[in-house]
Structures are given as structure tokens and as C-alpha cells.
XYZ file of C-alpha atoms in Angstrom:
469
model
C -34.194 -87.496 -46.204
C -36.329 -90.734 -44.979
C -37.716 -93.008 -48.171
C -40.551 -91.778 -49.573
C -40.633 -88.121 -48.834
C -41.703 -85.352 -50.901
C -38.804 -83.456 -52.728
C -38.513 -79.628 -51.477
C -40.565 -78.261 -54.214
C -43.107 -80.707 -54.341
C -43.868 -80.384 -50.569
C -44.123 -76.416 -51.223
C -46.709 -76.607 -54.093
C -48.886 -78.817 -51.725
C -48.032 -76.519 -48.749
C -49.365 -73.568 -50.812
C -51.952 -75.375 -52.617
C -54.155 -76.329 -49.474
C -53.368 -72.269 -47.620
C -55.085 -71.310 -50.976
C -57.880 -73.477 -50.431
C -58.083 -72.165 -46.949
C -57.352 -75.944 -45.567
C -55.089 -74.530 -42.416
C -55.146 -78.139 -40.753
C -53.732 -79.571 -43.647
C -51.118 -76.788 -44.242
C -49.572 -76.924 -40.581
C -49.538 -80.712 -40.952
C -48.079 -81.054 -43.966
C -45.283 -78.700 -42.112
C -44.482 -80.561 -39.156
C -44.831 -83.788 -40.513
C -42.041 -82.719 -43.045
C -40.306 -81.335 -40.193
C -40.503 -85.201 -38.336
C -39.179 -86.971 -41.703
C -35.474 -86.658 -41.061
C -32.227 -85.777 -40.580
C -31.598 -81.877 -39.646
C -29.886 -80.801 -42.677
C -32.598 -82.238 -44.941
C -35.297 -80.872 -43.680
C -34.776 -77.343 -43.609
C -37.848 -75.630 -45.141
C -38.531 -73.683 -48.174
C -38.173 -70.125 -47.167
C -41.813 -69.258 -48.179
C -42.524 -72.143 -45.672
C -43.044 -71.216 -42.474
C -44.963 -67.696 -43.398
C -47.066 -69.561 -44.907
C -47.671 -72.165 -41.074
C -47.358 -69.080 -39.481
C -50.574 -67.256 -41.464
C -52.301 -71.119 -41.146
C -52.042 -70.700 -37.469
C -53.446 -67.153 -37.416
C -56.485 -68.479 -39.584
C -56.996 -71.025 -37.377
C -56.152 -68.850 -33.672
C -53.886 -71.966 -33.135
C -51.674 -69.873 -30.883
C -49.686 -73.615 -29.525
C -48.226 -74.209 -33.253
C -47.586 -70.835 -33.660
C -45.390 -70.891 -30.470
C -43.516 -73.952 -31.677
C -42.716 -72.123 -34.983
C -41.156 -69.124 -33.411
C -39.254 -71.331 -31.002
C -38.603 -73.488 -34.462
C -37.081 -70.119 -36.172
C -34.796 -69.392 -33.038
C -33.225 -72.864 -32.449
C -33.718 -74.338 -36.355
C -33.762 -71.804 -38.518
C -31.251 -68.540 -37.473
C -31.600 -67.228 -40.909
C -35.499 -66.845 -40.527
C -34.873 -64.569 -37.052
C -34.341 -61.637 -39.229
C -36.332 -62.007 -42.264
C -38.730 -59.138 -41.936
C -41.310 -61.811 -43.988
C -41.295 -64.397 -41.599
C -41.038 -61.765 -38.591
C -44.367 -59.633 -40.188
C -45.843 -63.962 -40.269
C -45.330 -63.891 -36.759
C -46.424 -60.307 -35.423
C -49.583 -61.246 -37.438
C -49.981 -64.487 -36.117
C -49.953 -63.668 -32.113
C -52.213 -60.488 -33.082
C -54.710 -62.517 -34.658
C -54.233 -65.292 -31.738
C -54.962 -62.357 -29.317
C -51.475 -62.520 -28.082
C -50.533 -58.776 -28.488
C -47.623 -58.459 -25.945
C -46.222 -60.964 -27.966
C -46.572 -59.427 -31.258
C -45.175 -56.631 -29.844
C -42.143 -58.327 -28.796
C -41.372 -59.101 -32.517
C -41.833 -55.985 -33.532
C -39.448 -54.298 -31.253
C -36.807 -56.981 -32.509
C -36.906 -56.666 -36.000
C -34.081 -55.465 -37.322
C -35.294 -52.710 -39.492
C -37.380 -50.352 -38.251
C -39.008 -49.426 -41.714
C -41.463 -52.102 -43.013
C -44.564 -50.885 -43.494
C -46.266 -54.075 -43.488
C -44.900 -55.154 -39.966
C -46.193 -51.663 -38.599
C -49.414 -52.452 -40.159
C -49.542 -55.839 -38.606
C -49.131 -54.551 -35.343
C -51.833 -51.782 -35.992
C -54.103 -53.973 -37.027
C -53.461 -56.346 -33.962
C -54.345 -53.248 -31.445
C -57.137 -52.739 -33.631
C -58.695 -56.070 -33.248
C -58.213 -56.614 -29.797
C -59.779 -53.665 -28.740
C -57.178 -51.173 -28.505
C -57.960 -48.565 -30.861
C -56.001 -45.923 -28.844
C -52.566 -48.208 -28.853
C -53.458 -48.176 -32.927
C -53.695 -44.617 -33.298
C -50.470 -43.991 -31.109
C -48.375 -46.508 -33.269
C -49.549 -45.126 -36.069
C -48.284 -41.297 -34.877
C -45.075 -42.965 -34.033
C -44.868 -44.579 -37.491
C -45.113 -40.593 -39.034
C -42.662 -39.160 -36.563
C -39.992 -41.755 -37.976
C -40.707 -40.975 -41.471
C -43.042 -43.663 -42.737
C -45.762 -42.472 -43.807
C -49.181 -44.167 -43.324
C -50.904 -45.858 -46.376
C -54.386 -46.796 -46.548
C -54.028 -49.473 -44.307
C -52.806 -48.128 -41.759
C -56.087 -45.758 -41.914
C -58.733 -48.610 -42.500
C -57.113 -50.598 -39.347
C -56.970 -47.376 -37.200
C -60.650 -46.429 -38.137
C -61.781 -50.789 -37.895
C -60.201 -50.179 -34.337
C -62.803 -47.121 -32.794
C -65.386 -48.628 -35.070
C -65.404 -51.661 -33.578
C -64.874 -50.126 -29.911
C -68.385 -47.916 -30.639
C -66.293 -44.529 -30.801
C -68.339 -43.481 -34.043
C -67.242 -40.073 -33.475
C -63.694 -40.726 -33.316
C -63.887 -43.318 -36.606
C -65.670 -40.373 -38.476
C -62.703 -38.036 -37.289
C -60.114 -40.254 -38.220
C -62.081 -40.570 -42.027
C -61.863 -36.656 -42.201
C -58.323 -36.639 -41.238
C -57.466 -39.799 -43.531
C -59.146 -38.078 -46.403
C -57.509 -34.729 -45.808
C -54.070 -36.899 -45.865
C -54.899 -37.932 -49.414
C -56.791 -41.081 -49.497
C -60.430 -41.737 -49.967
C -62.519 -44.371 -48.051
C -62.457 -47.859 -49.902
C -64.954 -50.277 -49.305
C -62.684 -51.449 -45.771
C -63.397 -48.379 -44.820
C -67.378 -48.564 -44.878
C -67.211 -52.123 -44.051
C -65.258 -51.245 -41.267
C -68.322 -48.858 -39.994
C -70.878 -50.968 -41.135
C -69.447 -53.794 -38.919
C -68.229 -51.811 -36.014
C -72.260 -50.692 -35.426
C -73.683 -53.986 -35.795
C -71.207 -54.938 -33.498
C -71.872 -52.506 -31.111
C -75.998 -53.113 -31.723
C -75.843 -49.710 -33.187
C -78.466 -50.715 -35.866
C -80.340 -47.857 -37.485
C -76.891 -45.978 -37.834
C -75.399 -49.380 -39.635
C -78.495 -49.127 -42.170
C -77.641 -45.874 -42.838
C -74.457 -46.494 -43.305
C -74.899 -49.369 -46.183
C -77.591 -47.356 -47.358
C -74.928 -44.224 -47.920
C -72.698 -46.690 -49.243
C -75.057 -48.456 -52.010
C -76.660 -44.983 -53.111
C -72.887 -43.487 -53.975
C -73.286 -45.746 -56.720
C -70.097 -47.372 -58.754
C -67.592 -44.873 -56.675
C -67.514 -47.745 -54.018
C -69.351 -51.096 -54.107
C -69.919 -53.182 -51.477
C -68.414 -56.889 -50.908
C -69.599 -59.967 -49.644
C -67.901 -58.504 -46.297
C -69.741 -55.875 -46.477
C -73.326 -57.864 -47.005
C -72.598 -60.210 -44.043
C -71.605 -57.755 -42.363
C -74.874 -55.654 -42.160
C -77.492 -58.989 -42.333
C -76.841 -59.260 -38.197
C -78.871 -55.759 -38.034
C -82.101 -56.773 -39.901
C -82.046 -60.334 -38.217
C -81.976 -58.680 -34.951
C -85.162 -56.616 -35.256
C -86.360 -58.752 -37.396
C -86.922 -56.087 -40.597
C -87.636 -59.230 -42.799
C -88.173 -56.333 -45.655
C -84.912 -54.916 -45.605
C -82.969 -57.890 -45.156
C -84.981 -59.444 -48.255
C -83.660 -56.325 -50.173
C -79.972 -56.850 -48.697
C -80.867 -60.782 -49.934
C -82.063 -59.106 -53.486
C -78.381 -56.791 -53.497
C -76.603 -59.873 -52.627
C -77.577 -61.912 -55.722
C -77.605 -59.059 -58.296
C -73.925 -58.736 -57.189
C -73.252 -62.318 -57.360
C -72.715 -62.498 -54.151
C -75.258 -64.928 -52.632
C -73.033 -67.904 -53.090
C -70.262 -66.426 -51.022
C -69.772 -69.351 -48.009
C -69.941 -65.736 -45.718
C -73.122 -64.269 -46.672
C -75.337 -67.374 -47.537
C -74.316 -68.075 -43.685
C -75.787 -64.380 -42.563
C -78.632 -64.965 -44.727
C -79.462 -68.385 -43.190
C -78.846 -66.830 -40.325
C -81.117 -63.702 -40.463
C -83.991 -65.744 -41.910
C -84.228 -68.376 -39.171
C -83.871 -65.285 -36.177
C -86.723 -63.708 -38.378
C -88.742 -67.099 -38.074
C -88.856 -67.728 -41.658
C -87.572 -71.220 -41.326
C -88.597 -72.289 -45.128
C -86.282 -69.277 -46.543
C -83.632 -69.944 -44.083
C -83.654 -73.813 -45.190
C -84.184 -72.569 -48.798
C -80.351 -70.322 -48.517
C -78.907 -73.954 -46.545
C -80.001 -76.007 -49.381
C -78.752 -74.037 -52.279
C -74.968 -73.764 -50.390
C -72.144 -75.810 -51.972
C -70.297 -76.100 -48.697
C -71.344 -75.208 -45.252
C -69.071 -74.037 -42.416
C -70.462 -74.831 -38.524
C -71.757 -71.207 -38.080
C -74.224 -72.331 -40.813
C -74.857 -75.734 -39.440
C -75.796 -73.490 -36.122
C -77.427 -71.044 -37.259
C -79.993 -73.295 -39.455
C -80.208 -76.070 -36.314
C -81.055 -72.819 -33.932
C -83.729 -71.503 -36.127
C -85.745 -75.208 -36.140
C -85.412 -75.796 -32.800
C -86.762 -72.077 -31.739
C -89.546 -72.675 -34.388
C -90.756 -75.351 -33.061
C -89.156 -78.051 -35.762
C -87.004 -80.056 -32.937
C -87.783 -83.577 -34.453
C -86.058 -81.789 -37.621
C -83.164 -79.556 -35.835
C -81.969 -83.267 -34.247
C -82.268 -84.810 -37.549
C -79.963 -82.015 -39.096
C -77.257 -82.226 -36.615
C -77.093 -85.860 -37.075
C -76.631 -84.920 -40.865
C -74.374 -82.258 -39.728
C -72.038 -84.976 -37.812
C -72.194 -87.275 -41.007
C -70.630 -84.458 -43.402
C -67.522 -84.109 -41.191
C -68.339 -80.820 -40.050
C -67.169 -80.488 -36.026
C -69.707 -79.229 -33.916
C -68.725 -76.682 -31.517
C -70.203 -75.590 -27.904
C -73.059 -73.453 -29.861
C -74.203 -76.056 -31.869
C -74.804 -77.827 -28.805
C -76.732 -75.215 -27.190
C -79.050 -75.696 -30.371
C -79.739 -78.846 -29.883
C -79.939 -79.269 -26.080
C -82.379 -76.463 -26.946
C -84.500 -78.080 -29.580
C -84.492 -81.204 -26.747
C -85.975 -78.968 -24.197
C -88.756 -77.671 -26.245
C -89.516 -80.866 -28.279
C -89.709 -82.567 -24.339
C -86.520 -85.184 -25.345
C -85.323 -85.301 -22.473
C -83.489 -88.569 -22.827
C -81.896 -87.912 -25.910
C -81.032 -84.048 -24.319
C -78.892 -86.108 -21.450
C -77.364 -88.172 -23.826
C -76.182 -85.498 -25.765
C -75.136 -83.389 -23.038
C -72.677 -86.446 -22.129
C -71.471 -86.662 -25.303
C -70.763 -83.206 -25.644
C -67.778 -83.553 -23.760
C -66.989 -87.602 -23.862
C -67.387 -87.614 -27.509
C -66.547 -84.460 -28.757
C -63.837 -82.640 -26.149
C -66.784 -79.802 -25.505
C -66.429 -78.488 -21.737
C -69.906 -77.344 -20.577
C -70.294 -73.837 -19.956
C -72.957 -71.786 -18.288
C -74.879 -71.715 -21.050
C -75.485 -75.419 -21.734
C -76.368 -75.660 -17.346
C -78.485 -73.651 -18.348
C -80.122 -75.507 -21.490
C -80.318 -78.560 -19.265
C -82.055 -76.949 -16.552
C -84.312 -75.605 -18.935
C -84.971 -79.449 -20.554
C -85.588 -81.068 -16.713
C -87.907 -78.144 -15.514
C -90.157 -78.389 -18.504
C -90.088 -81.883 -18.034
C -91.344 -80.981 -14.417
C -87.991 -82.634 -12.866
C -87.550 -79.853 -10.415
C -86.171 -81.716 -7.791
C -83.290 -83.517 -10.773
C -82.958 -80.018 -12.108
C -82.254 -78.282 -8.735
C -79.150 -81.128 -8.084
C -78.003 -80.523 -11.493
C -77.499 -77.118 -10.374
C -76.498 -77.973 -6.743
C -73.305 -80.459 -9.170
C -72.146 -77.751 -11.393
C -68.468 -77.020 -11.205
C -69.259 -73.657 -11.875
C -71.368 -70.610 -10.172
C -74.843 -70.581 -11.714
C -75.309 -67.885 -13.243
C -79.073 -65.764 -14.188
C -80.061 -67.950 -16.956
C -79.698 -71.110 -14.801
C -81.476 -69.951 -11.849
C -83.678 -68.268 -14.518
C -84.826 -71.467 -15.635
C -85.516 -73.058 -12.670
C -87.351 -70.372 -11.557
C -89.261 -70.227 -14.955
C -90.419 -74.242 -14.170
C -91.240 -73.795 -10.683
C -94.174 -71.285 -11.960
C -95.212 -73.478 -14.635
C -95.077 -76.391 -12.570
C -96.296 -74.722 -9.160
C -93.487 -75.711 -6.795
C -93.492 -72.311 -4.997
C -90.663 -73.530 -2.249
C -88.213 -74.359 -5.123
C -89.343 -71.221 -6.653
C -88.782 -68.894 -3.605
C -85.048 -70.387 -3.460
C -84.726 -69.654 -7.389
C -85.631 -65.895 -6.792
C -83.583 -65.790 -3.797
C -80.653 -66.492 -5.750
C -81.740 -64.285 -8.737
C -82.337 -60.985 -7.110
C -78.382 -61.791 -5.779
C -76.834 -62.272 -9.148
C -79.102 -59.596 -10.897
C -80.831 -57.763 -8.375
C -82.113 -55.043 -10.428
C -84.310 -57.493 -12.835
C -87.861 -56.954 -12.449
C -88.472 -59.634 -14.754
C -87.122 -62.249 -11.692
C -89.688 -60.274 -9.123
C -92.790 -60.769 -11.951
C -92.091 -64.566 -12.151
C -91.896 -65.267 -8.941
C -95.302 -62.848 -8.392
C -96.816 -65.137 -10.963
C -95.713 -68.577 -8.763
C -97.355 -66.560 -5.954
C -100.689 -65.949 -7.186
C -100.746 -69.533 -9.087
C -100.459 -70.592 -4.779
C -103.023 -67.732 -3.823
C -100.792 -66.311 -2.008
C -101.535 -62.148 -2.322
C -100.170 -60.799 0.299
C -96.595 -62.159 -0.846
C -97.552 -61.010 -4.041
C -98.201 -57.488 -3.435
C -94.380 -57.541 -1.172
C -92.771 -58.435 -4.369
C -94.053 -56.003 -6.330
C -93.785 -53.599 -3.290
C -89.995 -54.445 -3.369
C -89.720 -54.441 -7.441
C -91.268 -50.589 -7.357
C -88.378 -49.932 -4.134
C -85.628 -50.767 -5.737
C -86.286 -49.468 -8.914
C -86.062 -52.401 -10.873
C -86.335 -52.526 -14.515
C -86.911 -55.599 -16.963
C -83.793 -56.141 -19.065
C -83.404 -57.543 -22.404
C -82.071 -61.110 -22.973
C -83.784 -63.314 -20.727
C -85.381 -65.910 -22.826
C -84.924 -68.700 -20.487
C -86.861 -66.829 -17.859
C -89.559 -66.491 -19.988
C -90.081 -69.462 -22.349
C -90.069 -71.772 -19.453
């Protein structure tokens, strides 16, 4: 062992320390930089070790370290290949990564065929990554070779059609998990809860926590369960109810939990209430970047952009990493608060600075910042540039300028492009009417609106950009 390094035991209490405070970077380097320290024989981990990197990678969907690990286990560590701990690690790992052919591949090479836990892992993988039915057959299979299910195997089954929007099958599968002896926990109603947010399945998600809450003691909700239903009052905006969700949260002692005070934040700045959302942020003793987000989304879409920049700035300066939303917040509070300057430099930066590749949406924020600026011509070779095909919220935008601004050529060529990608939008046909009669032109008018009523067209949900131009 090189000079210096941690004995066995030391390494392990510092390896387990940081998984328990949920620092995942710091476990899986602590583990390979032990690995790096020396000599072959010497470095051989503790056998509670690489579990424990293994469940660090699944945390973090680091799917590249987890690789390394397995193909650490087959060439370093034969003993590990079939330890049913380290193999369960590993199933769980890939399912959580997404990788399910892979867990799979585990599975069917464990050596015993009669761990419960590995089964469950498995289930739970299908589950996840939308492949309830997979779930429900592996979990038939596990009966006909004598294991019987335990509860979860039944809460991952019924997470799996809950989250796919079969609410029929999920309440068949309760019947048929109570009738086998076990009584829904609070996965279970989570489980539904979430699965019908999920699915925007709203009033039937009140319902459902509303079921839950007035069963009284029998089965409580958690902080899972309150983030978990927050997403379907922010999304109508039923500022009462969520308030009253708020009220639950903190009579359960629950408001502090890093989850919920992020829903909460989250549900008050959707609902507009900026000062309540900021009041949540303030209160939180640590933030994770869906909070950061959320709170920089709300200011910018109320208006506050001077403030939304000045809190990702903070953001930056607490060490939290901004990801490719929290750029579409501020490249959004640029566009409305007319910085466009600032808007390019951050767009650059995105990427230079912080490894972000664009995507469609953040085209689409920038298109949105140089048509309200009245760049049409800029924003129309931004588009012309991209690497990728624009999709309805780019042209959207430019389309949404061109009426504001008057530029009915540009605006022709924007609708042209829209009623391609999403042809049966009448929303595109009523903004390019609207660029029309801004140019008194009426007899083009009344053809679009001839061709809206033709084809049927109907206005669809989701199309800020078009409309906030």
C-alpha cells in the first residue's frame, strides 16, 4: 500500500459515511482513488465496498462507473461474481441507469435462483422504465418457482401501471395484492398518487391523497407522498388546495424535507405567487438545482428578470451546477427583461463554460430573445445555423415576432414551416391571420382561416412561445 493511504477500515467508514449523506461523487471517488493507490493485493476492497459504488452510481444514473465496476468484479474481484449482494448492487444499478437488458443479464447469472431482493430489483427496474407488463410477468414467474411475492414486489408491480396511466390495471393489481394478504402501505398510495400526476391525471390524484389523508392514522402520508401530489395544484393553479397540502406538510413536519420545500417552491412560483415561492427558498437549509430552477423560472415568468439573473449568479456562487433547465430560465428571463447581450453571453457559456449542449429548447429561448428584440433577420440565421431540425417552438417564435414586429414575408416563411411540423395547430393559422390583418391584407386573411376551418384544426395546449412573443 502507497505512503499515506487510508487503512481498510478507515477508508470504509468514510466510504459509508458520505453514501449516508447522500454525497455519491464523493463515495465513487473515494473508491477508485483507493483502487489507483497500489499494488493489486493491497487494494482489494472491503466486501461492503463496491455495493455500496455500485448503489452511488445508481443515485447518480452514472451508468460509465457502473460499467467499470462490473468489469472491476470480473477481472479483480472473482469472489464478488457470485455474491448475490454485490450481484442485487448491480441489477439495481443498470435498472436505475435505464440499462434493463443489462440488469437482466445479471439476473439470469446469478447463481441462486431464490433471492428475493434480486427478483425485486429486477421488478422494480421493468417498473421504472416503463414496462409494467415485463413486471407483472416476472413477478408470475417468481410464484411458479416457489417464491412468493412480498410487499414489494406488489408496490413495484402496481408503481409500474401507475406510472404507465393503466389506473384500472393498478387498482386490479391492489385487489389482488390485498386478497394475497397484504394491505396497501403508504408506497402503495404514493405510487397512485404519483403515477396520475404523472400522467396529468389531476382530479383523480386529489382524490386519491384526499382518500389517503381522510383514512386517518391507518396510513399517513410521507414527504414522497406531499411532493408527489404539489405538481397537480401547481398545474391548474388551485393556489387553495396546494396552501392546504403546504398547511399538511408542516403539521407533519414535513416542510423542511429538501423534496417537498422544492415542490412547494415550485407550485408557488407556477401559481405566480413569487413572494411565497421566495418565502419556501429562503427558509431551506440546502437547495438542490431543481429548486434553484424552479425559483429562477418563477421570476423570470413574473416579470422579476433583473432578480431571476441575480439569483443564478447566487446560484453559481453556492456550488450548485446548473443544468440545461436552469438555462432555459434564464435565457428566458433575458428574453422578457430585453437582455439581449447578456442572453448571448450566456447562451455561449452554456456550453464553453459549463459542458451544456443546446437543445431545441434553448434555439428556441434565443429565438424568442432576438425576435422581441425585433432582430428578425439575426433570429432567422440563428435558425438557418442550428445543428438540429427546428422544431414548433422555434419556428413558433419567430413567427410570434414577425406579428409583433410586422415583417409579414418572414412571417409567411415561419407559418410555412409550422403548418409542416404541426399541421393541425390552429394556433399557427391565428398568428399568422393576425400578421395579415396588422398588413391589411383580408383576403389572405379570410384563406387562412378558410384553410384552419378545412382541415379541422384545433389549438393545442403548450405553446407559450407562440403566444408570449
Amino acid at each position: 500500500m502507497s505512503a499515506g493511504a487510508p487503512s481498510c477500515s478507515s477508508w470504509m467508514k468514510q466510504l459509508t459515511s458520505a453514501s449516508r449523506r447522500g454525497h455519491h461523487g464523493r463515495v465513487l471517488h473515494l473508491f477508485f482513488t483507493r483502487l489507483q493507490s497500489g499494488d493489486r493485493g493491497a487494494v482489494d476492497p472491503h466486501p461492503a465496498a463496491v455495493p455500496t459504488a455500485l448503489r452511488a452510481c445508481a443515485r447518480l444514473g452514472n451508468a460509465s462507473s457502473g460499467r467499470l465496476i462490473h468489469a472491476l468484479i470480473i477481472t479483480r474481484f472473482p469472489s464478488l461474481a457470485s455474491d448475490d449482494v454485490a450481484a442485487t448492487a448491480l441489477i439495481d444499478m443498470y435498472a436505475k441507469c435505464g440499462l434493463v437488458s443489462s440488469a437482466r443479464r445479471v439476473f439470469d447469472e446469478m447463481h441462486r435462483s431464490d433471492d428475493l431482493v434480486a427478483w425485486n430489483a429486477l421488478l422494480a427496474g421493468y417498473a421504472r422504465n416503463g414496462l409494467p407488463e415485463r413486471a407483472l410477468a416476472l413477478a408470475i414467474k417468481m410464484r411458479g418457482q416457489g417464491l412468493r411475492p412480498d410487499l414489494v414486489t406488489w408496490n413495484a408491480v402496481v408503481s409500474g401501471f401507475a406510472l404507465a396511466g393503466d389506473d384500472q390495471m393498478a387498482e386490479d393489481l391492489i385487489r389482488a395484492m390485498q386478497d394475497d394478504g397484504f394491505r396497501p402501505d403508504v408506497v402503495t398510495w404514493t405510487s397512485l398518487v404519483s403515477g396520475s400526476v404523472l400522467n396529468f391525471h389531476y382530479d383523480r390524484a386529489r382524490t386519491l391523497f384526499r382518500r389517503m389523508v381522510s383514512a386517518g392514522t391507518r396510513v399517513l402520508p410521507s414527504s414522497a407522498t406531499i411532493a408527489s401530489i404539489l405538481p397537480a395544484f401547481a398545474n391548474v393553479a388551485d393556489v387553495k388546495r396546494g396552501k392546504e397540502v403546504h398547511a399538511y406538510a408542516v403539521v407533519a413536519g414535513a416542510e423542511h424535507d429538501l423534496t417537498v420545500s422544492s415542490a412547494l417552491v415550485d407550485m408557488y412560483a407556477k401559481c405566480g405567487l413569487v413572494l411565497e415561492a421566495h418565502r419556501v427558498f429562503d427558509k431551506m437549509a440546502e437547495r438542490n438545482t431543481v429548486t434553484w430552477n424552479s425559483m429562477i423560472f418563477g421570476l423570470a415568468n413574473s416579470g422579476h428578470c433583473q432578480e431571476a439573473i441575480g439569483l443564478f449568479d447566487r446560484m453559481l456562487c453556492d456550488g450548485a451546477r446548473p443544468d440545461h433547465l436552469t438555462f432555459t430560465a434564464v435565457l428566458t428571463a433575458c428574453s422578457y427583461g430585453g437582455m439581449v447581450e447578456l442572453g448571448k453571453d450566456l447562451y455561449h457559456a452554456m456550453k464553453e463554460e459549463h459542458g451544456i449542449e443546446p437543445r431545441l429548447e434553448h434555439y428556441a429561448c434565443m429565438v424568442h430573445l432576438l425576435g422581441r428584440a425585433g432582430k428578425l433577420n439575426v433570429a432567422y440565421d440563428f435558425i438557418k445555423a442550428m445543428p438540429l431540425e427546428p422544431d414548433c417552438f422555434v419556428w413558433g417564435a419567430l413567427l410570434g415576432a414577425c406579428r409583433s414586429h410586422g415583417n409579414v414575408k418572414l412571417a409567411e416563411l415561419a407559418a410555412s414551416r409550422l403548418l409542416t411540423v404541426e399541421p393541425s395547430n390552429a394556433a399557427n393559422c391565428l398568428l399568422f391571420s393576425d400578421a395579415l390583418a396588422s398588413a391589411g391584407r383580408q383576403d389572405d386573411v379570410l384563406k387562412m382561416k378558410r384553410l384552419a376551418k378545412r382541415r379541422r384544426m384545433k389549438k393545442l395546449d403548450g405553446c407559450s412561445w407562440l403566444e408570449s412573443a
